[in-house]
Amino acid sequence: GAGVSQSPSNKVTEKGKDVELRCDPISGHTALYWYRQSLGQGLEFLIYFQGNSAPDKSGLPSDRFSAERTGGSVSTLTIQRTQQEDSAVYLCASSPHGVAGYNEQFFGPGTRLTVL
Amino acid sequence: AQSVTQLDSQVPVFEEAPVELRCNYSSSVSVYLFWYVQYPNQGLQLLLKYLSGSTLVKGINGFEAEFNKSQTSFHLRKPSVHISDTAEYFCAVNKAAGNKLTFGGGTRVLVKP
């Protein structure tokens, strides 16, 4: 079946502009995660959604970052007033269940964000 | 808090030779352990995971890993690599009731003919 999809695959923007990154999880997966992969920081957790529960936003690096998940499916990560240090690959993952640390997370191909 | 250290950032290896990728972790609570692989321009794919039981875990593509609780290690091995194993490999942990993976810095494997 279809895996996790992300769009766009590449995004180039100018410093100060807002960007939106989209994630379509695997159908039926209740948990959705956003991670950031950058040269300096490696792979970092950003935010986690599980069903109708309040999201875990503990990994968001600043208040310029926000995310929402509509209808328990598609998620959008928004970065306002982008900075050059936001340049990274943003990875989305989903899993069939939420709070169970043994679950495999299925990753999308990522969105490469470049802030000029 | 958990942390993961991958001791080698790059590992060059010849085709059909064995490879070992080292991973050490630190955690004050019990964790589950994972190895993911990332091929060029792709997302991460699960190779194998350790939850409990036998400390030797077998995964896809001929990879295996051994959990060593006393040394807090989870090293990944493959007895004979192929060109197609060229990729970046990430060790990760998650708490038992956790909702996020904590990753190591990654090990880039370059298989040479």
Coordinates of N, CA, C and O in Angstrom, one line a residue, chain B:
Chain B
A1 N 16.4 11.5 30.5 CA 16.6 11.7 29.1 C 17.5 10.6 28.5 O 18.2 9.9 29.3
Q2 N 17.3 10.4 27.2 CA 18.1 9.3 26.6 C 19.1 10.0 25.6 O 18.9 11.1 25.2
S3 N 20.2 9.3 25.4 CA 21.2 9.8 24.4 C 21.7 8.5 23.7 O 21.8 7.4 24.2
V4 N 22.1 8.8 22.4 CA 22.7 7.7 21.6 C 24.0 8.2 21.0 O 24.0 9.3 20.4
T5 N 25.0 7.4 21.0 CA 26.3 7.7 20.4 C 26.7 6.7 19.4 O 26.7 5.5 19.7
Q6 N 26.9 7.1 18.2 CA 27.4 6.2 17.2 C 28.9 6.6 17.0 O 29.2 7.8 16.6
L7 N 29.7 5.7 17.3 CA 31.2 6.1 17.4 C 31.8 6.4 16.1 O 32.9 7.0 16.1
D8 N 31.3 5.9 15.0 CA 32.0 6.1 13.7 C 31.1 6.9 12.8 O 29.9 6.5 12.6
S9 N 31.5 8.0 12.3 CA 30.7 8.8 11.4 C 30.7 8.3 10.0 O 29.8 8.4 9.3
Q10 N 31.9 7.6 9.6 CA 32.0 7.0 8.3 C 32.7 5.7 8.4 O 33.7 5.6 9.2
V11 N 32.2 4.8 7.6 CA 32.9 3.5 7.6 C 33.0 3.0 6.1 O 32.0 2.7 5.5
P12 N 34.2 3.1 5.6 CA 34.4 2.5 4.2 C 34.7 1.0 4.3 O 35.4 0.6 5.3
V13 N 34.2 0.3 3.4 CA 34.3 -1.2 3.5 C 34.3 -1.7 2.1 O 33.5 -1.2 1.2
F14 N 35.0 -2.8 1.8 CA 35.0 -3.4 0.5 C 33.9 -4.4 0.4 O 33.4 -5.0 1.4
E15 N 33.4 -4.5 -0.8 CA 32.3 -5.4 -1.1 C 32.7 -6.8 -0.7 O 33.8 -7.3 -0.8
E16 N 31.7 -7.5 -0.1 CA 31.8 -8.9 0.4 C 32.6 -9.0 1.7 O 32.7 -10.1 2.3
A17 N 33.1 -7.9 2.3 CA 33.7 -7.8 3.6 C 32.7 -7.7 4.7 O 31.6 -7.2 4.4
P18 N 33.0 -8.0 5.9 CA 32.1 -7.8 7.0 C 32.1 -6.3 7.5 O 33.1 -5.6 7.2
V19 N 31.0 -5.9 8.1 CA 31.0 -4.6 8.6 C 30.3 -4.6 10.0 O 29.4 -5.4 10.3
E20 N 30.8 -3.7 10.9 CA 30.2 -3.6 12.2 C 30.0 -2.1 12.5 O 31.0 -1.3 12.4
L21 N 28.8 -1.7 12.8 CA 28.6 -0.3 13.2 C 28.2 -0.2 14.7 O 27.4 -0.9 15.1
R22 N 28.9 0.7 15.4 CA 28.8 0.7 16.8 C 27.8 1.7 17.3 O 27.7 2.8 16.8
C23 N 27.1 1.3 18.3 CA 26.1 2.2 18.9 C 26.1 1.9 20.4 O 26.0 0.8 20.9
N24 N 26.2 3.0 21.2 CA 26.1 3.0 22.6 C 25.0 4.0 23.0 O 24.8 5.0 22.4
Y25 N 24.2 3.6 24.1 CA 23.1 4.5 24.5 C 23.2 4.7 26.0 O 23.9 4.0 26.7
S26 N 22.5 5.8 26.4 CA 22.4 6.1 27.8 C 20.9 6.4 28.1 O 20.3 7.2 27.4
S27 N 20.4 5.8 29.2 CA 19.1 6.1 29.6 C 18.9 5.7 31.0 O 19.4 4.7 31.5
S28 N 18.0 6.4 31.7 CA 17.7 6.2 33.1 C 16.5 5.2 33.3 O 16.2 4.7 34.4
V29 N 15.9 4.9 32.1 CA 14.7 4.0 32.1 C 14.9 3.0 31.0 O 15.8 3.1 30.2
S30 N 14.1 2.0 31.1 CA 14.2 0.9 30.0 C 13.8 1.5 28.7 O 12.9 2.4 28.6
V31 N 14.5 1.1 27.7 CA 14.3 1.6 26.3 C 14.2 0.4 25.3 O 14.7 -0.7 25.6
Y32 N 13.6 0.7 24.2 CA 13.6 -0.2 23.1 C 14.7 0.4 22.1 O 14.9 1.6 22.0
L33 N 15.3 -0.5 21.4 CA 16.4 -0.1 20.5 C 16.1 -0.4 19.0 O 15.5 -1.5 18.7
F34 N 16.5 0.5 18.2 CA 16.2 0.4 16.7 C 17.5 0.7 15.9 O 18.3 1.5 16.3
W35 N 17.5 0.1 14.7 CA 18.4 0.5 13.7 C 17.6 0.9 12.5 O 16.8 0.0 12.0
Y36 N 17.8 2.1 11.9 CA 17.2 2.5 10.7 C 18.3 2.7 9.6 O 19.4 3.1 10.0
V37 N 17.9 2.6 8.4 CA 18.8 2.8 7.3 C 18.2 3.9 6.4 O 16.9 3.9 6.2
Q38 N 19.0 4.8 5.9 CA 18.5 5.8 5.0 C 19.4 5.8 3.7 O 20.6 6.1 3.7
Y39 N 18.7 5.3 2.6 CA 19.4 5.4 1.3 C 19.3 6.8 0.8 O 18.5 7.6 1.1
P40 N 20.2 7.1 -0.2 CA 20.3 8.5 -0.7 C 19.0 9.0 -1.1 O 18.2 8.3 -1.9
N41 N 18.6 10.2 -0.7 CA 17.4 10.9 -1.0 C 16.1 10.1 -0.7 O 15.1 10.3 -1.4
Q42 N 16.2 9.3 0.3 CA 15.0 8.6 0.8 C 14.8 8.8 2.3 O 15.7 9.3 3.0
G43 N 13.6 8.4 2.7 CA 13.4 8.4 4.2 C 14.0 7.3 4.9 O 14.8 6.5 4.3
L44 N 13.8 7.1 6.1 CA 14.4 6.1 6.9 C 13.5 4.8 6.9 O 12.3 4.9 6.8
Q45 N 14.2 3.7 6.9 CA 13.6 2.4 6.8 C 14.1 1.5 8.0 O 15.3 1.5 8.2
L46 N 13.2 0.9 8.7 CA 13.6 0.1 9.8 C 14.3 -1.2 9.4 O 13.9 -1.9 8.5
L47 N 15.5 -1.4 10.0 CA 16.3 -2.6 9.7 C 15.9 -3.7 10.7 O 15.8 -4.8 10.4
L48 N 15.9 -3.3 12.0 CA 15.6 -4.3 13.0 C 15.4 -3.5 14.3 O 15.7 -2.3 14.4
K49 N 14.8 -4.2 15.3 CA 14.6 -3.6 16.6 C 14.7 -4.6 17.7 O 14.5 -5.8 17.5
Y50 N 15.1 -4.2 18.9 CA 15.2 -5.0 20.1 C 14.2 -4.5 21.1 O 14.2 -3.4 21.5
L51 N 13.3 -5.5 21.4 CA 12.3 -5.2 22.4 C 12.6 -5.9 23.7 O 12.5 -5.3 24.8
S52 N 12.8 -7.2 23.6 CA 13.1 -8.0 24.8 C 13.5 -9.4 24.3 O 13.5 -9.7 23.1
G53 N 13.8 -10.3 25.2 CA 14.1 -11.7 24.8 C 15.6 -11.8 24.3 O 16.5 -11.2 24.9
S54 N 15.7 -12.6 23.3 CA 17.1 -13.0 22.8 C 17.8 -11.7 22.5 O 17.3 -10.8 21.8
T55 N 19.1 -11.6 22.9 CA 19.8 -10.4 22.7 C 20.3 -10.3 21.2 O 20.8 -9.2 20.9
L56 N 20.3 -11.3 20.5 CA 20.7 -11.3 19.1 C 19.4 -11.1 18.2 O 18.6 -12.0 18.2
V57 N 19.4 -10.0 17.5 CA 18.2 -9.7 16.7 C 18.6 -9.7 15.2 O 19.6 -9.1 14.8
K58 N 17.8 -10.4 14.4 CA 18.0 -10.5 13.0 C 17.0 -9.5 12.3 O 15.8 -9.5 12.7
G59 N 17.5 -8.8 11.3 CA 16.7 -7.9 10.6 C 16.7 -8.2 9.1 O 17.0 -9.3 8.6
I60 N 16.3 -7.2 8.3 CA 16.2 -7.3 6.9 C 17.6 -7.2 6.2 O 18.5 -6.7 6.9
N61 N 17.7 -7.7 5.0 CA 18.9 -7.5 4.2 C 20.2 -8.1 4.8 O 21.3 -7.7 4.5
G62 N 20.0 -9.2 5.7 CA 21.1 -9.9 6.2 C 21.8 -9.2 7.4 O 22.8 -9.7 7.9
F63 N 21.2 -8.1 7.9 CA 21.8 -7.4 9.1 C 21.3 -8.1 10.4 O 20.2 -8.7 10.5
E64 N 22.2 -8.0 11.4 CA 21.8 -8.4 12.7 C 22.5 -7.5 13.7 O 23.4 -6.8 13.4
A65 N 21.9 -7.5 14.9 CA 22.4 -6.6 16.0 C 22.4 -7.4 17.3 O 21.5 -8.2 17.5
E66 N 23.3 -7.0 18.2 CA 23.4 -7.7 19.5 C 23.2 -6.7 20.6 O 24.0 -5.7 20.7
F67 N 22.3 -6.9 21.5 CA 22.0 -6.0 22.6 C 22.9 -6.5 23.8 O 22.9 -7.7 24.1
N68 N 23.6 -5.5 24.3 CA 24.4 -5.8 25.5 C 24.1 -4.8 26.6 O 24.5 -3.7 26.6
K69 N 23.3 -5.3 27.6 CA 22.8 -4.4 28.6 C 23.9 -3.9 29.5 O 23.9 -2.7 29.8
S70 N 24.9 -4.7 29.8 CA 26.0 -4.3 30.7 C 26.8 -3.2 30.1 O 27.3 -2.3 30.8
Q71 N 27.0 -3.3 28.8 CA 27.8 -2.3 28.1 C 26.9 -1.2 27.4 O 27.5 -0.3 26.7
T72 N 25.6 -1.3 27.6 CA 24.7 -0.4 27.0 C 25.0 -0.2 25.5 O 25.1 1.0 25.0
S73 N 25.1 -1.3 24.8 CA 25.5 -1.2 23.4 C 24.5 -2.0 22.6 O 23.8 -2.9 23.0
F74 N 24.4 -1.6 21.3 CA 23.5 -2.3 20.3 C 24.2 -2.2 19.0 O 23.8 -1.4 18.1
H75 N 25.3 -3.0 18.8 CA 26.1 -2.9 17.6 C 25.4 -3.7 16.4 O 24.9 -4.8 16.6
L76 N 25.5 -3.1 15.2 CA 24.9 -3.7 14.0 C 26.0 -4.4 13.2 O 27.1 -3.8 13.1
R77 N 25.7 -5.5 12.6 CA 26.7 -6.3 11.9 C 26.1 -6.8 10.6 O 24.9 -7.1 10.6
K78 N 27.0 -7.0 9.6 CA 26.6 -7.8 8.4 C 27.8 -8.5 8.0 O 28.9 -7.9 7.9
P79 N 27.7 -9.8 7.8 CA 28.9 -10.6 7.5 C 29.5 -10.4 6.1 O 30.7 -10.6 5.9
S80 N 28.7 -9.9 5.2 CA 29.2 -9.7 3.8 C 28.3 -8.6 3.2 O 27.2 -8.8 2.9
V81 N 29.0 -7.5 2.9 CA 28.2 -6.3 2.4 C 28.2 -6.3 0.9 O 29.1 -6.8 0.2
H82 N 27.1 -5.6 0.3 CA 27.0 -5.4 -1.1 C 27.1 -3.9 -1.4 O 26.9 -3.1 -0.5
I83 N 27.3 -3.6 -2.6 CA 27.3 -2.2 -3.1 C 26.1 -1.5 -2.6 O 26.1 -0.4 -2.2
S84 N 24.9 -2.3 -2.7 CA 23.6 -1.7 -2.4 C 23.4 -1.3 -0.9 O 22.5 -0.7 -0.6
D85 N 24.4 -1.7 -0.1 CA 24.3 -1.4 1.3 C 24.9 0.0 1.6 O 24.9 0.4 2.8
T86 N 25.4 0.6 0.6 CA 25.9 2.0 0.7 C 24.7 2.9 1.2 O 23.7 3.0 0.4
A87 N 24.8 3.5 2.3 CA 23.7 4.2 2.9 C 24.2 4.8 4.2 O 25.3 4.6 4.7
E88 N 23.3 5.6 4.9 CA 23.5 6.0 6.2 C 22.7 5.2 7.2 O 21.5 5.0 7.0
Y89 N 23.3 4.9 8.3 CA 22.6 4.0 9.3 C 22.5 4.7 10.6 O 23.5 5.3 11.1
F90 N 21.3 4.7 11.2 CA 21.0 5.4 12.4 C 20.5 4.4 13.5 O 19.6 3.6 13.3
C91 N 21.2 4.5 14.7 CA 20.7 3.8 15.9 C 19.8 4.8 16.6 O 20.0 6.0 16.6
A92 N 18.7 4.2 17.2 CA 17.8 5.0 17.9 C 17.2 4.3 19.1 O 17.2 3.0 19.1
V93 N 16.7 5.0 20.1 CA 16.0 4.5 21.2 C 14.7 5.1 21.4 O 14.5 6.3 21.0
N94 N 13.8 4.4 22.1 CA 12.5 5.0 22.5 C 12.2 4.4 23.9 O 12.4 3.2 24.1
K95 N 11.6 5.2 24.7 CA 11.2 4.7 26.0 C 10.0 3.8 25.9 O 9.3 3.8 24.9
A96 N 9.8 2.9 26.9 CA 8.7 2.0 26.8 C 7.4 2.6 26.5 O 6.6 2.1 25.7
A97 N 7.1 3.7 27.1 CA 5.8 4.4 26.9 C 6.1 5.7 26.1 O 5.5 6.7 26.3
G98 N 7.2 5.6 25.3 CA 7.6 6.8 24.6 C 6.9 7.1 23.4 O 6.3 6.3 22.8
N99 N 7.1 8.4 22.9 CA 6.4 8.8 21.7 C 7.4 9.4 20.7 O 7.0 10.1 19.8
K100 N 8.7 9.3 21.0 CA 9.7 9.9 20.1 C 10.9 9.1 20.1 O 11.4 8.6 21.2
L101 N 11.5 9.0 19.0 CA 12.8 8.3 18.8 C 13.9 9.4 19.1 O 13.9 10.5 18.6
T102 N 14.9 8.9 19.8 CA 16.2 9.7 20.0 C 17.2 9.0 19.2 O 17.5 7.8 19.4
F103 N 17.8 9.7 18.2 CA 18.7 9.1 17.3 C 20.2 9.4 17.6 O 20.5 10.5 18.2
G104 N 21.0 8.5 17.2 CA 22.5 8.8 17.1 C 22.8 9.7 15.9 O 21.9 10.0 15.1
G105 N 24.0 10.0 15.8 CA 24.5 11.0 14.8 C 24.5 10.3 13.4 O 24.7 11.0 12.4
G106 N 24.4 9.0 13.3 CA 24.5 8.3 12.0 C 25.9 7.9 11.7 O 26.9 8.5 12.1
T107 N 25.9 6.8 10.9 CA 27.2 6.2 10.4 C 27.0 6.1 8.9 O 26.1 5.3 8.4
R108 N 27.8 6.7 8.1 CA 27.7 6.6 6.7 C 28.6 5.5 6.2 O 29.8 5.5 6.5
V109 N 28.0 4.5 5.6 CA 28.7 3.3 5.1 C 28.9 3.4 3.6 O 27.9 3.7 2.8
L110 N 30.2 3.4 3.1 CA 30.5 3.4 1.7 C 31.1 2.1 1.3 O 32.2 1.7 1.8
V111 N 30.4 1.3 0.5 CA 30.9 0.0 0.1 C 31.6 0.2 -1.3 O 31.0 0.7 -2.2
K112 N 32.8 -0.2 -1.3 CA 33.7 -0.1 -2.5 C 33.8 -1.4 -3.2 O 33.9 -2.5 -2.5
P113 N 33.8 -1.4 -4.5 CA 34.0 -2.6 -5.3 C 35.4 -3.2 -5.1 O 36.4 -2.5 -4.8

